Coordinates of C-alpha atoms and ligand atoms in Angstrom, one line a residue:
M1 CA 8.8 -22.0 28.3
A2 CA 5.8 -20.5 26.6
Y3 CA 6.2 -17.2 24.7
A4 CA 3.5 -14.8 23.6
A5 CA 3.0 -14.3 19.9
F6 CA 1.0 -11.5 18.3
R7 CA -1.0 -13.6 15.8
S8 CA -3.6 -11.3 14.2
I9 CA -5.4 -8.0 14.1
G10 CA -8.9 -6.7 13.3
A11 CA -10.7 -3.4 13.5
Y12 CA -14.1 -1.8 13.0
V13 CA -15.2 1.8 12.6
P14 CA -18.8 2.9 12.7
E15 CA -20.3 4.3 9.4
K16 CA -21.1 7.9 10.3
I17 CA -18.3 10.4 9.7
L18 CA -18.1 13.7 11.5
T19 CA -15.9 16.2 9.6
N20 CA -14.0 19.3 10.8
K21 CA -16.4 21.4 8.7
E22 CA -19.4 19.9 10.6
L23 CA -17.8 20.7 13.9
T24 CA -17.6 24.4 12.9
S25 CA -21.3 24.6 13.2
M26 CA -21.2 23.2 16.7
V27 CA -18.3 25.1 18.4
D28 CA -16.1 28.1 17.6
T29 CA -13.4 26.4 15.6
S30 CA -12.1 25.9 12.0
D31 CA -10.9 23.2 9.8
E32 CA -7.6 25.1 9.5
W33 CA -7.1 25.2 13.3
I34 CA -7.9 21.6 13.9
T35 CA -5.7 20.4 11.0
K36 CA -2.8 22.5 11.9
R37 CA -2.8 21.8 15.7
T38 CA -3.8 18.1 15.6
G39 CA -3.6 16.6 12.1
I40 CA -7.2 15.5 12.4
K41 CA -9.6 15.9 9.4
E42 CA -12.5 13.6 10.4
R43 CA -13.6 11.0 13.0
H44 CA -16.2 8.2 13.0
I45 CA -19.2 8.4 15.4
A46 CA -21.3 5.3 16.5
A47 CA -25.0 5.2 16.1
K48 CA -27.2 5.7 19.2
D49 CA -28.0 2.0 19.4
E50 CA -24.5 1.0 18.6
Y51 CA -22.6 0.2 21.9
T52 CA -18.9 -0.1 22.6
S53 CA -19.4 -3.9 22.9
D54 CA -20.8 -3.9 19.3
L55 CA -17.7 -2.1 18.0
G56 CA -15.4 -4.4 20.0
M57 CA -17.2 -7.5 18.9
K58 CA -16.9 -6.7 15.2
A59 CA -13.2 -6.0 15.5
A60 CA -12.7 -9.2 17.5
Q61 CA -14.6 -11.3 15.0
K62 CA -12.1 -10.2 12.3
A63 CA -9.1 -10.8 14.5
I64 CA -10.2 -14.3 15.5
Q65 CA -11.0 -15.2 11.9
R66 CA -7.6 -14.0 10.7
S67 CA -5.8 -15.8 13.6
G68 CA -6.5 -19.3 12.4
I69 CA -7.4 -20.1 16.0
A70 CA -10.8 -21.7 16.8
L71 CA -13.2 -19.5 18.7
E72 CA -13.6 -22.1 21.4
D73 CA -9.8 -22.0 22.0
I74 CA -9.9 -18.4 23.2
D75 CA -9.5 -18.7 26.9
M76 CA -9.3 -15.0 28.0
V77 CA -10.8 -11.7 26.8
V78 CA -9.4 -8.4 28.0
C79 CA -11.2 -5.2 26.9
A80 CA -9.5 -1.8 27.3
T81 CA -12.1 1.0 27.4
I82 CA -13.0 4.2 29.1
S83 CA -16.4 4.2 27.5
P84 CA -17.8 0.9 28.7
D85 CA -21.4 -0.2 27.8
Y86 CA -22.3 0.1 31.5
F87 CA -20.7 2.1 34.3
C88 CA -19.1 -0.5 36.7
M89 CA -20.7 -3.7 35.6
P90 CA -21.1 -5.9 33.7
S91 CA -17.7 -5.4 32.0
T92 CA -17.7 -4.8 28.3
A93 CA -15.4 -7.8 27.9
T94 CA -18.0 -10.1 29.3
I95 CA -20.6 -8.7 26.9
I96 CA -18.3 -9.0 23.9
S97 CA -17.4 -12.5 25.0
T98 CA -21.1 -13.5 25.0
K99 CA -21.8 -11.7 21.7
L100 CA -18.9 -13.7 20.1
G101 CA -20.4 -17.0 21.4
L102 CA -17.7 -17.7 24.0
K103 CA -18.9 -19.7 27.0
N104 CA -16.2 -20.1 29.6
A105 CA -13.4 -17.6 28.8
T106 CA -12.1 -15.3 31.6
A107 CA -13.3 -11.8 30.7
F108 CA -12.6 -8.4 32.2
D109 CA -12.0 -4.7 31.4
I110 CA -9.0 -2.6 32.2
S111 CA -9.0 1.1 32.7
A112 CA -5.7 2.7 31.5
A113 CA -7.3 5.2 29.0
C114 CA -5.3 5.7 25.8
T115 CA -2.6 3.3 27.1
G116 CA -5.2 0.5 27.5
F117 CA -4.1 -1.6 24.5
V118 CA -0.5 -1.6 25.6
Y119 CA -1.5 -2.6 29.1
S120 CA -3.7 -5.4 27.7
L121 CA -0.8 -6.6 25.7
S122 CA 1.3 -6.8 28.9
I123 CA -1.5 -8.7 30.6
A124 CA -1.8 -11.2 27.7
K125 CA 1.9 -11.7 27.6
A126 CA 2.2 -12.4 31.4
F127 CA -0.8 -14.8 31.5
I128 CA 0.6 -16.7 28.5
E129 CA 4.2 -16.8 29.7
S130 CA 3.1 -18.0 33.1
G131 CA 1.2 -20.9 31.4
M132 CA -2.2 -19.8 32.8
K133 CA -3.7 -19.0 29.4
K134 CA -3.0 -20.0 25.8
N135 CA -5.1 -17.7 23.5
V136 CA -5.9 -14.2 24.7
L137 CA -8.2 -11.9 22.8
I138 CA -7.3 -8.3 23.6
I139 CA -9.6 -5.5 22.5
G140 CA -9.5 -1.7 22.6
A141 CA -13.0 -0.4 22.0
E142 CA -14.4 3.1 22.5
K143 CA -17.6 5.0 22.0
L144 CA -16.0 8.3 23.1
S145 CA -18.8 10.3 21.6
A146 CA -20.9 9.1 24.6
I147 CA -18.5 10.9 27.0
T148 CA -17.6 13.9 24.9
D149 CA -18.9 17.4 25.6
Y150 CA -19.8 18.8 22.2
S151 CA -19.9 22.3 23.6
D152 CA -16.2 22.2 24.6
R153 CA -14.0 23.0 21.6
G154 CA -10.9 21.9 23.5
T155 CA -11.9 18.3 23.5
C156 CA -14.8 17.6 21.0
I157 CA -12.6 18.2 18.0
L158 CA -10.3 15.4 19.1
F159 CA -12.2 12.3 19.8
G160 CA -13.8 9.6 17.7
D161 CA -15.3 6.0 18.0
G162 CA -13.9 2.7 16.9
A163 CA -12.4 -0.6 18.0
G164 CA -9.4 -2.8 17.3
A165 CA -8.6 -6.3 18.5
A166 CA -5.7 -8.8 18.4
V167 CA -5.2 -12.5 19.3
I168 CA -2.1 -13.2 21.4
S169 CA -1.2 -16.9 21.5
A170 CA 1.3 -19.2 23.2
T171 CA 4.3 -20.3 21.1
E172 CA 7.5 -22.2 21.8
D173 CA 9.3 -20.4 19.0
K174 CA 11.2 -17.5 20.6
S175 CA 11.6 -15.7 17.3
E176 CA 7.8 -15.2 17.3
A177 CA 7.6 -13.7 20.8
I178 CA 6.6 -10.3 21.9
I179 CA 10.0 -8.9 22.9
D180 CA 9.1 -6.5 25.7
V181 CA 6.3 -4.3 27.1
H182 CA 6.8 -1.2 29.3
T183 CA 4.0 0.3 31.3
G184 CA 3.9 3.1 33.8
A185 CA 1.6 5.5 35.6
D186 CA 1.7 8.7 37.7
G187 CA -1.5 9.8 39.5
E188 CA 0.1 13.1 40.4
Y189 CA -1.1 14.3 36.9
A190 CA -4.6 12.9 37.3
D191 CA -6.3 16.2 36.9
L192 CA -4.8 16.8 33.4
L193 CA -7.3 14.4 31.8
M194 CA -10.3 13.2 33.6
T195 CA -14.1 12.6 33.9
P196 CA -14.5 14.4 37.3
N197 CA -18.0 13.3 38.2
G198 CA -20.0 10.1 38.2
G199 CA -17.8 8.0 40.5
S200 CA -17.7 7.3 44.2
G201 CA -15.8 10.6 44.6
S202 CA -18.8 12.7 43.8
A203 CA -22.0 13.0 45.8
H204 CA -25.2 11.4 44.4
D205 CA -27.2 14.5 44.6
S206 CA -24.8 16.5 42.5
L207 CA -25.0 14.1 39.6
E208 CA -28.1 15.5 38.0
E209 CA -27.0 19.2 38.0
E210 CA -23.4 18.3 37.1
A211 CA -24.2 15.7 34.4
G212 CA -21.8 17.5 32.1
S213 CA -18.8 16.7 34.3
C214 CA -19.3 13.0 33.5
F215 CA -17.7 14.1 30.2
M216 CA -14.0 14.1 29.5
Q217 CA -12.1 17.2 30.6
M218 CA -8.6 17.9 29.5
K219 CA -5.9 20.5 30.1
G220 CA -4.7 20.0 26.5
N221 CA -1.5 22.0 26.4
E222 CA -0.1 20.7 29.7
T223 CA -1.0 17.1 28.6
F224 CA 0.7 17.7 25.3
K225 CA 4.0 18.7 27.0
V226 CA 4.0 15.8 29.4
A227 CA 3.1 13.4 26.6
V228 CA 6.1 14.4 24.4
R229 CA 8.5 14.2 27.3
T230 CA 7.3 10.9 28.7
L231 CA 6.9 9.1 25.4
T232 CA 10.3 10.2 24.1
K233 CA 12.0 8.9 27.3
D234 CA 10.0 5.6 27.2
V235 CA 10.6 4.6 23.6
K236 CA 14.3 5.4 23.9
E237 CA 14.4 3.2 27.1
I238 CA 12.6 0.2 25.6
L239 CA 14.9 0.2 22.5
A240 CA 18.1 0.6 24.7
D241 CA 16.9 -2.2 27.1
N242 CA 16.6 -4.5 24.1
N243 CA 19.8 -3.4 22.3
L244 CA 17.8 -2.1 19.4
T245 CA 17.7 1.2 17.5
G246 CA 15.1 3.0 15.4
N247 CA 16.6 1.3 12.3
D248 CA 15.4 -2.1 13.6
I249 CA 11.8 -0.9 13.6
K250 CA 9.6 -1.6 10.5
H251 CA 6.4 0.1 11.8
F252 CA 6.3 2.7 14.6
V253 CA 2.6 2.6 15.7
P254 CA 2.0 5.4 18.2
H255 CA -1.3 6.2 19.9
Q256 CA -3.0 8.6 17.6
A257 CA -3.7 11.7 19.8
N258 CA -2.1 14.4 17.8
Y259 CA 0.1 14.5 14.7
R260 CA 2.5 16.9 16.5
I261 CA 3.1 14.5 19.4
I262 CA 3.8 11.6 17.0
K263 CA 6.2 13.8 14.9
A264 CA 8.1 14.9 18.0
V265 CA 8.6 11.3 19.2
G266 CA 9.4 10.0 15.7
D267 CA 12.0 12.7 15.2
A268 CA 13.6 12.0 18.6
L269 CA 14.1 8.4 17.4
K270 CA 15.3 9.7 14.0
L271 CA 12.7 7.6 12.3
R272 CA 12.0 7.9 8.6
E273 CA 8.6 9.0 7.4
E274 CA 7.7 5.6 6.0
Q275 CA 8.3 4.0 9.4
V276 CA 5.6 6.1 11.1
V277 CA 2.0 4.8 11.0
L278 CA -0.5 7.7 10.9
T279 CA -4.3 7.3 11.0
V280 CA -5.1 10.4 13.2
A281 CA -6.4 12.3 10.1
K282 CA -9.2 9.9 9.5
Y283 CA -10.1 8.5 12.9
G284 CA -9.1 11.3 15.4
N285 CA -8.2 10.1 18.9
T286 CA -10.0 6.8 19.7
S287 CA -8.1 6.3 23.0
G288 CA -7.5 2.6 23.8
A289 CA -8.7 1.6 20.3
S290 CA -6.3 3.8 18.3
I291 CA -3.2 1.5 18.2
P292 CA -5.0 -1.7 17.1
M293 CA -7.0 0.4 14.6
A294 CA -3.7 1.7 13.2
I295 CA -2.1 -1.7 13.1
N296 CA -5.2 -3.0 11.2
D297 CA -4.8 -0.2 8.6
V298 CA -1.2 -1.3 7.9
Y299 CA -2.4 -5.0 7.8
E300 CA -5.3 -4.2 5.4
S301 CA -3.0 -2.2 3.1
G302 CA -0.8 -5.3 2.7
E303 CA 2.1 -3.6 4.4
L304 CA 2.4 -5.8 7.5
K305 CA 4.4 -8.9 6.9
A306 CA 5.3 -11.8 9.1
G307 CA 8.3 -11.2 11.2
E308 CA 8.3 -7.4 10.9
L309 CA 9.0 -5.5 14.1
M310 CA 6.5 -3.0 15.4
L311 CA 7.2 -0.4 18.1
L312 CA 4.0 0.7 19.9
D313 CA 3.7 3.7 22.2
A314 CA 0.8 5.2 24.1
F315 CA 0.0 7.9 26.6
G316 CA -3.3 8.8 28.3
G317 CA -5.4 9.7 31.3
G318 CA -4.2 8.6 34.7
L319 CA -1.6 9.5 33.6
T320 CA -0.6 6.3 32.1
W321 CA 2.0 5.4 29.4
G322 CA 3.6 2.4 27.8
S323 CA 5.5 1.0 24.8
A324 CA 6.0 -2.4 23.3
L325 CA 8.3 -4.2 20.9
V326 CA 6.1 -6.6 18.9
P327 CA 7.0 -8.8 15.9
F328 CA 4.0 -9.6 13.7
S329 CA 3.7 -13.4 14.0
P330 CA 0.8 -14.9 12.2
K331 CA 0.3 -18.7 12.6
K332 CA 2.4 -20.6 10.2
Ligands
UT7_401 O1 -5.0 10.9 24.1 C1 -4.6 11.2 25.4 C2 -3.6 12.2 25.6 N1 -4.1 13.4 24.9 C3 -3.2 14.2 24.3 O2 -2.1 13.8 24.3 C4 -3.7 15.5 23.8 C5 -2.7 16.5 24.1 N2 -3.0 17.9 23.7 C6 -3.2 18.3 22.4 O3 -3.3 17.6 21.5 C7 -3.3 19.8 22.2 O4 -2.9 20.5 23.4 C8 -4.7 20.3 21.8 C9 -4.9 20.0 20.3 C10 -5.8 19.8 22.7 C11 -4.7 21.9 21.8 O5 -3.6 22.4 21.0 P1 -2.6 23.5 21.6 O6 -1.7 23.9 20.6 O7 -2.0 22.9 22.9 O8 -3.6 24.7 21.9 P2 -3.9 25.5 23.3 O9 -4.7 24.6 24.2 O10 -2.6 26.0 23.8 O11 -4.7 26.7 22.8 C12 -4.2 27.7 21.9 C13 -5.4 28.6 21.5 C14 -6.2 29.2 22.7 O12 -6.6 30.5 22.4 P3 -5.8 31.7 23.0 O13 -5.8 31.6 24.5 O14 -4.4 31.6 22.5 O15 -6.5 32.9 22.4 C15 -7.4 28.3 22.7 O16 -8.5 28.9 23.3 O17 -6.3 27.9 20.7 C16 -7.6 28.0 21.2 N3 -8.4 26.8 20.9 C17 -9.0 26.6 19.8 N4 -9.2 27.4 18.7 C18 -10.0 27.0 17.7 C19 -8.5 25.7 21.7 N5 -9.2 24.8 21.0 C20 -9.6 25.4 19.9 C21 -10.3 24.9 18.8 N6 -10.5 25.7 17.7 N7 -10.9 23.7 18.7

């Protein structure tokens, strides 16, 4: 049987930085409020002519180069994004695929908001274990600044741009395999976090006057409570299902939405501070890109070693959620 191994990681952040201080000249907020309530100090913002696919392509190039796998052997590209280059089509994955120089790889986007990378991981795992694909490039890429309302202090202080990518490959060595991925969704909570306009649910003639409602809207406090409850339950379940405890985890890599959510879930698992990966201060919330960007930070700091076990967890619009138990398994 083929197993799926997490071979490599890469990430890219655009150059421009937007600080909390700069946001105070745009909306009624303060560095103190943002830091205390979210842990965020700054976020990166893509240039006008820099598209989500450009961010994703740069992250993917690094991941492929670090994987030791030839570009032409990548047979599928999955991009998780809620800020695609184009609304509907073509998919951002096909654009990234072409920018990378791939010719015949299957390519498609998935829409699972901040849980997108965990969902992509489950797709890569399933395709590889079924024998349908051998080397799957998964990407989380977001230009959230394009769908952020910079007059809404409830959301604009949170989001940033960036991308992360990983190569998942077939292996016969079970010790290298992704152990488990959990995913779930509940549309009952759809209105907590959404872009209400711009889809088939809204009349064409309302688009112009309601352009602002193509931006993200969030009921932050309610989302926060559901996030803590759902994530705590999910990470406890995935550990129990696999006869593991928090002590078996080397790196807990949560979606970076809010320091307080991460702390609550980490505490529920009784994790030590050094187990918890935190990048929210410098990147803000980059939705589907936040987990691979955080893994990349650990990798580039030299702290991610072969065989070390990562626990990923994510929560986002939909609502969607997921978790994964993933050993880092670079090609020997
Ligand atoms: O990534 C996908 C999932 N997303 C999340 O998980 C995000 C979850 N939510 C959150 O992270 C937090 O709810 C926020 C950071 C968005 C908000 O923090 P909060 O502690 O839940 O604040 P709140 O919404 O309850 O608002 C508290 C107060 C309100 O004022 P009053 O009514 O008490 O006078 C808000 O109007 O803070 C006010 N407020 C602000 N003040 C200064 C809201 N946003 C701001 C702001 N600066 N940016």
